[in-house]
Amino acid sequence: MTTPFDFNHAPFDCLSPAERQRLAECVDVAYFPKNACLHEANSLVDTLYVVIKGLISEHGEGEILGYYGPQDIFDARAMLSGRAQHRLLAVEDTLVFCLPREQVLDLTQRNPVFGAFFYQDVAARFAVLANRPLQGQLQSMLMSKVDAAYLSKALWVEAQEPVLAAAKLMQKHHATCVLVQGEKEAGIFTRSDLRDFVISEAPAASTPVGPLARSPLLTIEAEAYLYHAQLLMATHTIQRLVVTRKGEIIGILEQVELLSFLSNQSHIVLAQIERAESIVELMAANRGMEELVALLHRNGVKVSQIADLLSELRRHLLGRVFTLLAPPEMLAHTCLLVLGSEGRGEQILKTDQDNALLIEDGFEHPDLAAICERFTQTLLAFGYPPCPGGIMLNQPDWCCGVSEMRSRLLGWIRSASAENVMRLAIWADARPIAGKASLLGPVRLQALPELDAPFLARFALPVLQFNVPLSLFSRLVLDAGSERDRLDIKKGGIFPLVHGLRSLALEASIEASNSHLRIDALLACGQLPTELAQDLRETLSFLHGLRLQHGLNSIAQGRAPDNLIEPAALSTLERDLLKDALGVVKRFRQLIEHHFQLARLG
């Protein structure tokens, strides 16, 4: 009996029923006994193989370049070119599906998602595959357009009209807001503004609504994604957005209307954070964020979008913790910072605490040390481990006045030891989340002197600290010893990209801390070629996605997340993309090495 072809594995799972039927009609099955040669290097290739059972080895330049097991596809590159690059041998008795080259090439032209599997352009391959739901999952409703949601009618009043008229209009239409037409710009008057006005006991019949309206309006285009609307609401802590189409206002998107579209509960988590009056109440929001990550990822939302949303929620959460602990007079003279990956907005799962507190010169408070300690202990209770390097605001080095911090940073710049360079690197990603944000300005690395070429070279040097786990022949290099058969995706992949971008951004005086924003800024100022910039964006997203999936799997199995990926557990598609991604890392690492002339440092 003929073995039926399995269309449930990538990239065949993206074929339409008609495309599957056409392919199924021409699929054949072949048997290769142990040690049989499927094809020699430089031989003509007219078949794409998929292993049913058994094992195939790929040989080139006197070494084994890789193995193909059940569900693995080979040799895609040879199929495209029509000629084999390497020799293929059956390690054991092996059964394979044989797909005619002409039929596969025809499908790559008809189906761009299927074709993306075979693309030579790394960015295009990543981008197309990242945009499709994996394993049959539907894209989250976050990717619906804004105008697909229910939009409330935009109600208008003139600025000189009394508050009473605005209130009556809101009552008549059961609305939560009206738009106010002023002489120079429009504003918005909401139900909350009306409540505050009533408490003031001013006369509603004679007080004009114009001065009470808030402007400028926060708007979003009708063609934007609901994901962007949710992010804007989270960023600005608001409950509605004015929707425009080609600049013209067409309605109001209320936060409550997102309930009908969003499969996640991010708005509820944000509301819990903002309304919390105690640390105990914040615990519920903290748990909600953990559930939200898994839900978003399960629904196929892009990793970069999950990171954006979780970054905003975590910024609100940590900021709210500090504002609950610190009295108002302390908040007015201090600035809470998140550093490292949290500062870059690239941390999704919980990781070590990296934070600091800047204090306005001359300000003192008797409870400052105690409050910083309580903040650290609260984060421990929330599941954030202590930083092994002690980069936490309960440590004197990371809780000090602006002038003292400036002096400390300059000292680290002058010595530029390996330890001090990493301290500076973490500081370079600083982001204010509570208190007086302006305190950070004078102590941003870009604002400091002595950032000359020798220092920048020492700053960039850690890019070469870890080898990229990819051989000359695009074979994954795995760890030995206790971590055998695994590779560290952070050390070998993510870190060289993040720190290389950080180094280029520091040299160019770019203040953005997020890696994707740094890529955009470096591209804009001519420091990155367009193709490499696009490859870097897609590579970062892919590597973070692998890391997230691995972390979620670890949590589900009751283990603490780490960065050690097991390539054998990945699909053929994921392994191929991982090789492509690490190839981009190698290319970027070489650019950094040449740009900063790191070879001179020995």
Coordinates of C-alpha atoms in Angstrom, one line a residue:
M1 CA 0.0 0.0 0.0
T2 CA 1.4 3.4 -1.0
T3 CA 2.3 5.7 2.0
P4 CA 0.1 8.9 1.7
F5 CA 2.1 12.2 1.6
D6 CA 1.8 14.2 4.8
F7 CA 0.8 17.8 4.1
N8 CA 0.7 18.8 7.8
H9 CA 4.4 19.8 7.9
A10 CA 6.0 23.1 6.6
P11 CA 6.1 24.2 3.9
F12 CA 3.5 21.9 2.5
D13 CA 0.9 22.9 5.1
C14 CA 0.4 26.2 3.3
L15 CA -0.7 24.7 0.0
S16 CA -4.3 25.0 -1.1
P17 CA -6.5 21.9 -1.5
A18 CA -6.1 22.1 -5.3
E19 CA -2.3 22.5 -5.0
R20 CA -2.1 19.6 -2.7
Q21 CA -4.1 17.5 -5.1
R22 CA -1.8 18.3 -8.0
L23 CA 1.3 17.5 -6.0
A24 CA -0.1 14.3 -4.5
E25 CA -0.8 13.0 -8.1
C26 CA 2.9 13.1 -9.0
V27 CA 4.5 12.1 -5.7
D28 CA 6.5 8.8 -5.8
V29 CA 8.2 6.7 -3.1
A30 CA 11.8 5.4 -3.4
Y31 CA 13.8 3.0 -1.3
F32 CA 17.6 3.4 -0.7
P33 CA 19.5 0.6 1.1
K34 CA 22.2 1.4 3.6
N35 CA 25.3 3.1 2.0
A36 CA 23.4 3.8 -1.2
C37 CA 24.3 7.1 -3.0
L38 CA 21.3 9.2 -3.8
H39 CA 23.4 11.6 -5.9
E40 CA 27.0 12.7 -6.3
A41 CA 28.3 16.3 -6.1
N42 CA 27.8 18.2 -9.3
S43 CA 25.3 15.7 -10.6
L44 CA 22.0 16.8 -12.2
V45 CA 19.0 17.0 -9.8
D46 CA 15.4 16.6 -10.9
T47 CA 13.8 15.6 -7.5
L48 CA 13.1 17.0 -4.1
Y49 CA 13.2 14.4 -1.4
V50 CA 11.2 14.1 1.9
V51 CA 12.3 11.4 4.3
I52 CA 9.6 8.9 5.4
K53 CA 11.9 6.8 7.6
G54 CA 15.6 6.3 7.8
L55 CA 18.6 8.7 7.7
I56 CA 20.5 10.5 5.0
S57 CA 23.9 12.1 5.4
E58 CA 25.3 15.0 3.3
H59 CA 29.0 15.0 2.5
G60 CA 31.3 17.8 1.2
E61 CA 34.9 18.9 1.5
G62 CA 35.8 15.6 3.4
E63 CA 33.3 16.0 6.2
I64 CA 29.7 15.3 7.0
L65 CA 27.8 18.5 6.7
G66 CA 24.5 17.3 8.1
Y67 CA 21.8 14.7 8.5
Y68 CA 18.2 14.4 7.3
G69 CA 15.7 12.3 9.2
P70 CA 11.9 11.7 9.1
Q71 CA 10.0 14.8 7.7
D72 CA 13.2 16.5 6.6
I73 CA 13.4 18.0 3.1
F74 CA 16.5 17.8 0.9
D75 CA 18.2 19.2 -1.1
A76 CA 16.2 22.4 -1.7
R77 CA 19.2 24.4 -3.0
A78 CA 20.1 21.6 -5.4
M79 CA 16.5 21.3 -6.6
L80 CA 16.4 25.1 -7.4
S81 CA 19.7 25.1 -9.3
G82 CA 19.2 21.7 -10.9
R83 CA 22.6 20.5 -9.8
A84 CA 23.9 19.0 -6.6
Q85 CA 26.5 20.7 -4.5
H86 CA 27.2 17.7 -2.2
R87 CA 27.1 13.9 -2.1
L88 CA 24.1 12.3 -0.4
L89 CA 24.3 8.8 1.2
A90 CA 21.8 6.6 3.0
V91 CA 23.2 6.0 6.6
E92 CA 20.6 3.2 7.0
D93 CA 17.8 1.7 5.0
T94 CA 15.8 4.7 4.0
L95 CA 12.4 5.4 2.5
V96 CA 11.7 8.8 0.9
F97 CA 9.0 10.7 -1.0
C98 CA 10.2 11.9 -4.4
L99 CA 8.7 15.2 -5.7
P100 CA 9.3 16.2 -9.3
R101 CA 11.4 19.3 -9.6
E102 CA 9.2 20.9 -12.3
Q103 CA 6.1 20.5 -10.2
V104 CA 7.7 22.0 -7.1
L105 CA 9.1 25.0 -9.0
D106 CA 5.6 25.6 -10.5
L107 CA 4.2 25.7 -7.0
T108 CA 6.8 28.2 -5.8
Q109 CA 5.6 30.5 -8.5
R110 CA 1.9 30.1 -7.8
N111 CA 2.1 30.2 -3.9
P112 CA 4.4 32.9 -2.5
V113 CA 4.4 31.4 1.0
F114 CA 5.4 28.0 -0.2
G115 CA 8.0 29.7 -2.5
A116 CA 9.4 31.6 0.5
F117 CA 10.8 28.3 1.8
F118 CA 13.1 28.1 -1.2
Y119 CA 14.1 31.8 -1.3
Q120 CA 17.7 32.7 -1.4
D121 CA 17.0 36.2 -0.1
V122 CA 17.1 35.8 3.7
A123 CA 14.9 38.8 4.6
A124 CA 12.2 37.8 2.1
R125 CA 12.2 34.2 3.3
F126 CA 11.9 35.3 7.0
A127 CA 9.3 37.9 6.3
V128 CA 6.9 35.9 4.2
L129 CA 7.1 32.9 6.5
A130 CA 6.7 35.0 9.7
N131 CA 3.5 36.5 8.4
R132 CA 1.7 33.1 8.0
P133 CA 0.1 31.3 10.9
L134 CA 2.2 28.3 12.0
Q135 CA 0.8 24.8 12.4
G136 CA -2.7 25.8 11.3
Q137 CA -3.2 28.5 14.0
L138 CA -5.2 31.6 13.0
Q139 CA -3.7 35.0 13.2
S140 CA -4.8 36.9 16.3
M141 CA -7.6 39.4 15.8
L142 CA -5.0 41.9 16.8
M143 CA -4.2 41.9 13.1
S144 CA -7.7 43.1 12.1
K145 CA -7.9 46.6 10.8
V146 CA -9.2 49.4 13.0
D147 CA -12.2 50.1 10.8
A148 CA -13.3 46.5 11.2
A149 CA -14.2 47.3 14.9
Y150 CA -17.3 49.2 15.9
L151 CA -16.6 53.0 15.7
S152 CA -18.7 55.4 17.7
K153 CA -20.0 58.4 15.9
A154 CA -17.8 61.5 16.2
L155 CA -19.9 64.2 17.9
W156 CA -18.9 67.8 17.6
V157 CA -19.4 71.0 19.6
E158 CA -17.9 74.4 19.2
A159 CA -15.4 75.6 21.8
Q160 CA -17.6 78.5 22.9
E161 CA -20.6 76.3 23.7
P162 CA -21.3 75.6 27.4
V163 CA -20.4 72.4 29.1
L164 CA -24.1 71.8 29.6
A165 CA -24.6 71.5 25.8
A166 CA -21.8 69.0 25.5
A167 CA -23.2 67.0 28.4
K168 CA -26.7 66.9 26.8
L169 CA -25.2 65.8 23.5
M170 CA -23.3 63.0 25.2
Q171 CA -26.4 61.9 27.0
K172 CA -28.6 61.9 23.8
H173 CA -26.2 59.7 21.9
H174 CA -25.1 57.5 24.9
A175 CA -21.5 58.7 24.1
T176 CA -18.5 58.8 26.3
C177 CA -17.0 61.9 24.6
V178 CA -17.4 64.8 22.2
L179 CA -14.9 66.5 20.0
V180 CA -14.5 70.2 20.5
Q181 CA -13.7 72.5 17.5
G182 CA -11.3 75.2 18.6
E183 CA -9.9 78.1 16.6
K184 CA -6.5 76.4 16.1
E185 CA -7.0 72.7 16.7
A186 CA -9.6 70.2 17.8
G187 CA -9.8 68.7 21.3
I188 CA -11.7 66.0 23.1
F189 CA -14.0 66.3 26.2
T190 CA -14.7 63.0 27.9
R191 CA -17.0 61.6 30.5
S192 CA -14.1 61.7 32.9
D193 CA -13.6 65.4 32.2
L194 CA -17.3 66.0 32.8
R195 CA -17.1 64.3 36.2
D196 CA -14.1 66.4 37.2
F197 CA -16.0 69.5 36.1
V198 CA -19.0 68.6 38.2
I199 CA -16.8 68.2 41.2
S200 CA -15.4 71.7 40.7
E201 CA -19.0 73.1 41.1
A202 CA -18.5 75.6 38.2
P203 CA -21.7 76.6 36.4
A204 CA -22.3 74.2 33.5
A205 CA -24.7 76.5 31.7
S206 CA -22.2 79.4 31.3
T207 CA -18.7 77.7 31.3
P208 CA -17.4 77.2 27.8
V209 CA -16.2 73.7 27.0
G210 CA -13.2 74.7 24.9
P211 CA -10.7 75.4 27.7
L212 CA -11.6 72.0 29.3
A213 CA -11.0 70.0 26.2
R214 CA -7.7 68.1 25.8
S215 CA -5.6 68.5 22.7
P216 CA -3.9 67.5 20.4
L217 CA -6.1 64.6 19.5
L218 CA -4.6 61.1 19.6
T219 CA -5.5 59.6 16.2
I220 CA -5.1 56.4 14.3
E221 CA -5.7 55.6 10.7
A222 CA -8.6 53.4 9.8
E223 CA -6.3 51.1 7.9
A224 CA -4.0 50.6 10.9
Y225 CA -4.0 47.3 12.8
L226 CA -6.0 47.0 16.1
Y227 CA -2.6 45.9 17.5
H228 CA -1.3 49.5 17.0
A229 CA -4.5 50.9 18.6
Q230 CA -4.0 48.7 21.6
L231 CA -0.4 49.8 21.8
L232 CA -1.3 53.5 21.6
M233 CA -3.9 53.1 24.3
A234 CA -1.4 51.3 26.6
T235 CA 1.4 53.8 25.9
H236 CA -0.8 56.9 26.7
T237 CA -3.1 55.3 29.3
I238 CA -6.2 56.3 27.4
Q239 CA -9.5 54.6 26.7
R240 CA -10.3 55.8 23.2
L241 CA -8.7 57.0 19.9
V242 CA -9.9 59.3 17.2
V243 CA -10.0 57.3 13.9
T244 CA -9.1 59.1 10.6
R245 CA -9.2 58.1 7.0
K246 CA -6.8 60.1 4.8
G247 CA -6.7 62.8 7.5
E248 CA -10.5 63.1 7.9
I249 CA -12.1 62.1 11.3
I250 CA -14.6 59.2 10.8
G251 CA -15.3 58.0 14.3
I252 CA -14.1 57.1 17.8
L253 CA -12.6 53.7 18.7
E254 CA -13.4 52.9 22.3
Q255 CA -11.2 50.5 24.3
V256 CA -14.3 48.5 25.3
E257 CA -15.0 47.8 21.6
L258 CA -11.7 46.0 21.3
L259 CA -13.3 43.3 23.5
S260 CA -15.1 42.0 20.4
F261 CA -11.9 41.5 18.5
L262 CA -9.0 40.9 20.8
S263 CA -8.5 37.3 21.8
N264 CA -6.2 38.4 24.6
Q265 CA -6.9 40.4 27.7
S266 CA -4.2 43.0 27.5
H267 CA -6.7 45.9 28.2
I268 CA -7.8 44.1 31.4
V269 CA -4.2 43.7 32.5
L270 CA -3.5 47.4 31.9
A271 CA -6.7 48.4 33.7
Q272 CA -5.6 46.2 36.7
I273 CA -2.2 47.9 36.7
E274 CA -3.6 51.5 36.5
R275 CA -6.3 50.9 39.1
A276 CA -4.2 49.0 41.6
E277 CA -4.0 50.6 45.0
S278 CA -1.7 48.0 46.6
I279 CA 1.1 45.6 45.7
V280 CA -1.3 42.7 46.3
E281 CA -3.6 44.0 43.6
L282 CA -0.6 44.3 41.2
M283 CA 0.1 40.6 41.7
A284 CA -3.0 39.7 39.7
A285 CA -1.9 41.9 36.8
N286 CA 1.5 40.3 37.0
R287 CA 0.0 36.8 36.6
G288 CA -2.2 38.1 33.8
M289 CA 0.9 39.2 31.8
E290 CA 2.3 35.6 32.0
E291 CA -0.9 34.1 30.6
L292 CA -1.0 36.8 28.0
V293 CA 2.4 35.9 26.5
A294 CA 1.5 32.3 25.9
L295 CA -1.9 33.2 24.5
L296 CA -0.5 35.8 22.0
H297 CA 2.2 33.4 20.9
R298 CA -0.3 30.5 20.6
N299 CA -2.5 32.7 18.4
G300 CA 0.4 33.4 15.9
V301 CA 1.1 37.1 16.8
K302 CA 4.5 38.2 15.7
V303 CA 7.2 38.2 18.4
S304 CA 8.1 41.8 17.7
Q305 CA 4.5 42.8 18.4
I306 CA 4.3 40.7 21.6
A307 CA 7.5 42.4 22.7
D308 CA 6.1 45.8 22.0
L309 CA 2.9 45.2 24.0
L310 CA 4.6 43.4 26.9
S311 CA 7.2 46.1 27.1
E312 CA 4.5 48.7 27.6
L313 CA 2.6 46.6 30.1
R314 CA 5.7 45.8 32.1
R315 CA 6.7 49.5 32.0
H316 CA 3.4 50.3 33.5
L317 CA 3.7 47.5 36.0
L318 CA 7.1 48.3 37.3
G319 CA 6.4 52.0 37.3
R320 CA 3.2 51.4 39.3
V321 CA 5.1 49.4 41.8
F322 CA 7.5 52.3 42.4
T323 CA 4.8 54.9 42.6
L324 CA 2.9 52.8 45.2
L325 CA 6.1 52.5 47.3
A326 CA 7.5 56.0 46.9
P327 CA 5.9 59.2 48.3
P328 CA 5.1 62.0 45.9
E329 CA 8.0 64.2 47.0
M330 CA 10.4 61.3 46.1
L331 CA 8.9 60.8 42.7
A332 CA 9.4 64.5 41.9
H333 CA 13.1 64.2 42.4
T334 CA 14.1 60.7 41.3
C335 CA 13.9 58.7 38.0
L336 CA 13.4 54.9 37.9
L337 CA 15.2 53.3 35.0
V338 CA 15.0 49.9 33.4
L339 CA 18.2 48.7 31.7
G340 CA 19.4 46.0 29.3
S341 CA 16.8 44.0 27.4
E342 CA 14.0 45.5 29.5
G343 CA 15.2 49.0 28.5
R344 CA 15.4 48.0 24.9
G345 CA 11.8 46.7 25.1
E346 CA 12.9 43.3 23.8
Q347 CA 12.3 41.1 26.9
I348 CA 9.1 39.0 26.8
L349 CA 9.6 36.4 29.5
K350 CA 10.8 37.4 32.9
T351 CA 14.5 37.7 33.3
D352 CA 17.0 39.1 35.8
Q353 CA 16.3 42.5 37.3
D354 CA 18.3 45.3 35.6
N355 CA 17.3 48.6 37.0
A356 CA 18.6 51.8 38.5
L357 CA 17.5 55.0 40.3
L358 CA 18.8 58.4 39.5
I359 CA 18.4 61.1 42.2
E360 CA 18.3 64.8 41.6
D361 CA 21.5 66.4 43.0
G362 CA 20.9 67.7 46.5
F363 CA 17.8 65.7 47.2
E364 CA 17.7 63.4 50.2
H365 CA 15.0 61.3 51.8
P366 CA 15.2 59.2 55.0
D367 CA 13.3 56.3 53.5
L368 CA 15.1 56.1 50.2
A369 CA 17.2 53.1 50.9
A370 CA 14.3 51.2 52.5
I371 CA 12.0 51.9 49.5
C372 CA 14.6 50.8 47.0
E373 CA 15.0 47.5 49.0
R374 CA 11.2 47.0 49.0
F375 CA 11.1 47.6 45.3
T376 CA 13.7 44.9 44.7
Q377 CA 12.0 42.4 47.0
T378 CA 8.6 43.1 45.4
L379 CA 10.1 42.2 42.0
L380 CA 11.5 39.0 43.5
A381 CA 8.0 38.2 44.7
F382 CA 6.7 38.9 41.1
G383 CA 9.2 36.3 39.7
Y384 CA 12.1 38.6 38.6
P385 CA 15.3 37.0 39.7
P386 CA 18.1 39.2 41.2
C387 CA 20.7 40.4 38.8
P388 CA 23.9 38.3 39.2
G389 CA 26.0 41.4 38.6
G390 CA 24.0 43.4 41.2
I391 CA 22.6 45.9 38.7
M392 CA 19.6 46.8 40.9
L393 CA 18.5 50.0 42.6
N394 CA 19.1 48.5 46.0
Q395 CA 22.8 48.6 45.3
P396 CA 24.7 51.8 45.9
D397 CA 26.4 51.8 42.4
W398 CA 22.9 51.9 40.8
C399 CA 21.1 54.3 43.1
C400 CA 22.9 57.7 43.3
G401 CA 22.8 61.4 42.3
V402 CA 23.1 62.5 38.7
S403 CA 26.5 64.0 39.2
E404 CA 27.8 60.9 41.0
M405 CA 26.5 58.7 38.2
R406 CA 28.1 60.9 35.6
S407 CA 31.4 60.6 37.4
R408 CA 31.1 56.9 37.7
L409 CA 30.3 56.5 34.0
L410 CA 33.3 58.6 33.0
G411 CA 35.5 56.4 35.2
W412 CA 34.2 53.3 33.4
I413 CA 34.8 54.9 30.0
R414 CA 38.4 55.8 30.9
S415 CA 39.3 52.3 32.2
A416 CA 37.1 50.4 29.7
S417 CA 37.8 47.0 31.3
A418 CA 35.7 44.1 30.1
E419 CA 33.5 44.4 33.2
N420 CA 33.1 48.2 32.8
V421 CA 32.3 47.9 29.1
M422 CA 29.4 45.6 29.9
R423 CA 28.2 48.0 32.6
L424 CA 28.2 50.8 30.0
A425 CA 26.5 48.5 27.5
I426 CA 23.6 47.9 29.9
W427 CA 23.4 51.6 30.8
A428 CA 23.3 52.4 27.1
D429 CA 19.8 50.8 26.9
A430 CA 18.4 52.8 29.9
R431 CA 14.8 53.8 29.7
P432 CA 12.9 56.0 32.3
I433 CA 9.6 54.5 33.5
A434 CA 8.7 56.5 36.6
G435 CA 9.5 59.8 38.3
K436 CA 11.4 62.7 36.7
A437 CA 12.4 61.4 33.2
S438 CA 14.6 64.5 32.5
L439 CA 17.2 63.3 35.0
L440 CA 18.4 60.8 32.4
G441 CA 19.4 63.4 29.8
P442 CA 22.8 64.5 31.2
V443 CA 23.9 60.9 31.9
R444 CA 23.0 59.2 28.6
L445 CA 26.2 57.8 27.1
Q446 CA 25.7 59.9 24.0
A447 CA 25.9 63.0 26.2
L448 CA 29.3 62.1 27.7
P449 CA 32.7 63.2 26.5
E450 CA 35.7 60.9 25.7
L451 CA 33.7 58.6 23.3
D452 CA 36.7 58.5 20.9
A453 CA 37.6 55.8 18.4
P454 CA 39.8 53.7 20.8
F455 CA 37.0 53.6 23.4
L456 CA 34.3 52.7 20.8
A457 CA 36.5 49.8 19.6
R458 CA 36.8 48.5 23.1
F459 CA 33.1 49.0 23.6
A460 CA 32.4 47.0 20.4
L461 CA 34.9 44.2 21.1
P462 CA 32.5 41.9 23.1
V463 CA 30.7 41.2 19.7
L464 CA 33.6 38.8 19.1
Q465 CA 33.4 37.2 22.5
F466 CA 31.3 34.2 21.4
N467 CA 31.7 32.2 18.2
V468 CA 28.7 32.0 15.9
P469 CA 27.6 28.4 16.0
L470 CA 27.7 27.9 12.2
S471 CA 30.6 26.2 10.3
L472 CA 32.1 27.2 7.0
F473 CA 29.7 24.9 5.2
S474 CA 26.5 26.1 7.0
R475 CA 26.5 23.3 9.5
L476 CA 25.2 24.1 13.0
V477 CA 28.0 23.8 15.6
L478 CA 26.6 22.3 18.8
D479 CA 28.0 22.5 22.3
A480 CA 29.9 19.5 23.8
G481 CA 29.9 18.3 27.4
S482 CA 26.9 18.7 29.6
E483 CA 25.2 20.8 26.9
R484 CA 25.8 18.4 24.1
D485 CA 23.6 18.7 21.0
R486 CA 22.4 22.2 22.0
L487 CA 23.5 25.7 21.1
D488 CA 23.3 29.0 23.0
I489 CA 21.0 31.2 20.9
K490 CA 21.7 34.2 23.0
K491 CA 25.5 34.1 23.0
G492 CA 25.9 32.9 19.4
G493 CA 23.1 34.8 17.8
I494 CA 21.2 37.5 19.7
F495 CA 24.0 39.1 21.6
P496 CA 26.3 39.9 18.6
L497 CA 23.4 41.6 16.8
V498 CA 22.2 43.6 19.8
H499 CA 25.6 44.7 20.9
G500 CA 26.8 45.4 17.4
L501 CA 23.8 47.7 16.8
R502 CA 24.3 49.3 20.2
S503 CA 28.0 50.1 19.3
L504 CA 27.1 51.6 15.9
A505 CA 24.2 53.6 17.6
L506 CA 26.6 55.0 20.2
E507 CA 29.1 56.0 17.6
A508 CA 26.4 57.8 15.7
S509 CA 24.9 59.5 18.8
I510 CA 21.6 57.7 18.3
E511 CA 19.5 57.8 21.4
A512 CA 17.0 55.0 20.5
S513 CA 17.5 52.0 22.7
N514 CA 15.3 49.4 20.9
S515 CA 17.3 47.3 18.4
H516 CA 14.8 47.7 15.6
L517 CA 14.7 51.4 16.1
R518 CA 18.5 51.5 16.1
I519 CA 18.4 49.6 12.7
D520 CA 16.0 52.2 11.3
A521 CA 18.1 55.1 12.6
L522 CA 21.4 53.6 11.3
L523 CA 19.8 53.0 7.9
A524 CA 18.5 56.5 7.8
C525 CA 22.0 58.0 8.4
G526 CA 23.8 55.7 6.0
Q527 CA 25.5 53.5 8.5
L528 CA 23.8 50.3 7.3
P529 CA 23.1 49.1 3.8
T530 CA 19.5 48.5 3.0
E531 CA 19.6 44.8 2.4
L532 CA 21.6 44.1 5.6
A533 CA 19.2 46.3 7.6
Q534 CA 16.3 44.2 6.4
D535 CA 18.1 41.0 7.1
L536 CA 18.9 42.1 10.6
R537 CA 15.3 43.0 11.4
E538 CA 14.0 39.6 10.3
T539 CA 16.9 37.7 11.9
L540 CA 16.3 39.4 15.3
S541 CA 12.6 38.6 15.1
F542 CA 13.3 35.0 14.2
L543 CA 15.9 34.4 16.9
H544 CA 13.7 36.0 19.6
G545 CA 10.8 33.8 18.4
L546 CA 12.9 30.7 18.8
R547 CA 14.0 31.8 22.2
L548 CA 10.4 32.6 23.2
Q549 CA 9.1 29.2 22.0
H550 CA 11.9 27.4 23.9
G551 CA 11.2 29.4 27.0
L552 CA 7.4 28.7 26.9
N553 CA 8.1 25.0 26.4
S554 CA 10.5 25.0 29.4
I555 CA 7.9 26.7 31.6
A556 CA 5.2 24.2 30.5
Q557 CA 7.6 21.4 31.6
G558 CA 8.2 23.0 34.9
R559 CA 11.8 24.1 34.1
A560 CA 13.4 27.5 34.2
P561 CA 13.8 29.0 30.7
D562 CA 17.4 29.1 29.4
N563 CA 18.9 30.0 26.0
L564 CA 20.0 26.5 25.0
I565 CA 18.2 25.5 21.8
E566 CA 18.2 21.8 20.6
P567 CA 18.3 22.0 16.8
A568 CA 17.2 18.3 16.5
A569 CA 13.9 19.3 18.1
L570 CA 13.2 21.9 15.4
S571 CA 11.4 21.4 12.1
T572 CA 13.3 21.3 8.9
L573 CA 12.0 24.8 8.1
E574 CA 13.1 26.1 11.5
R575 CA 16.6 24.5 11.2
D576 CA 17.1 26.0 7.7
L577 CA 15.9 29.4 8.9
L578 CA 18.3 29.1 11.9
K579 CA 21.2 28.5 9.6
D580 CA 20.1 31.5 7.5
A581 CA 19.8 33.6 10.7
L582 CA 23.3 32.6 11.9
G583 CA 24.7 33.4 8.5
V584 CA 23.4 37.0 8.9
V585 CA 24.9 37.1 12.4
K586 CA 28.3 36.1 10.9
R587 CA 28.0 38.7 8.2
F588 CA 27.1 41.5 10.7
R589 CA 29.9 40.4 13.0
Q590 CA 32.4 40.8 10.2
L591 CA 31.1 44.3 9.5
I592 CA 31.5 45.3 13.1
E593 CA 35.0 43.8 13.2
H594 CA 36.1 45.7 10.1
H595 CA 34.2 49.0 11.0
F596 CA 35.8 49.3 14.5
Q597 CA 39.2 47.7 13.4
L598 CA 38.9 45.2 16.2
A599 CA 41.8 43.1 14.9
R600 CA 44.2 45.8 16.2
L601 CA 43.1 45.1 19.7
G602 CA 44.7 41.7 19.6

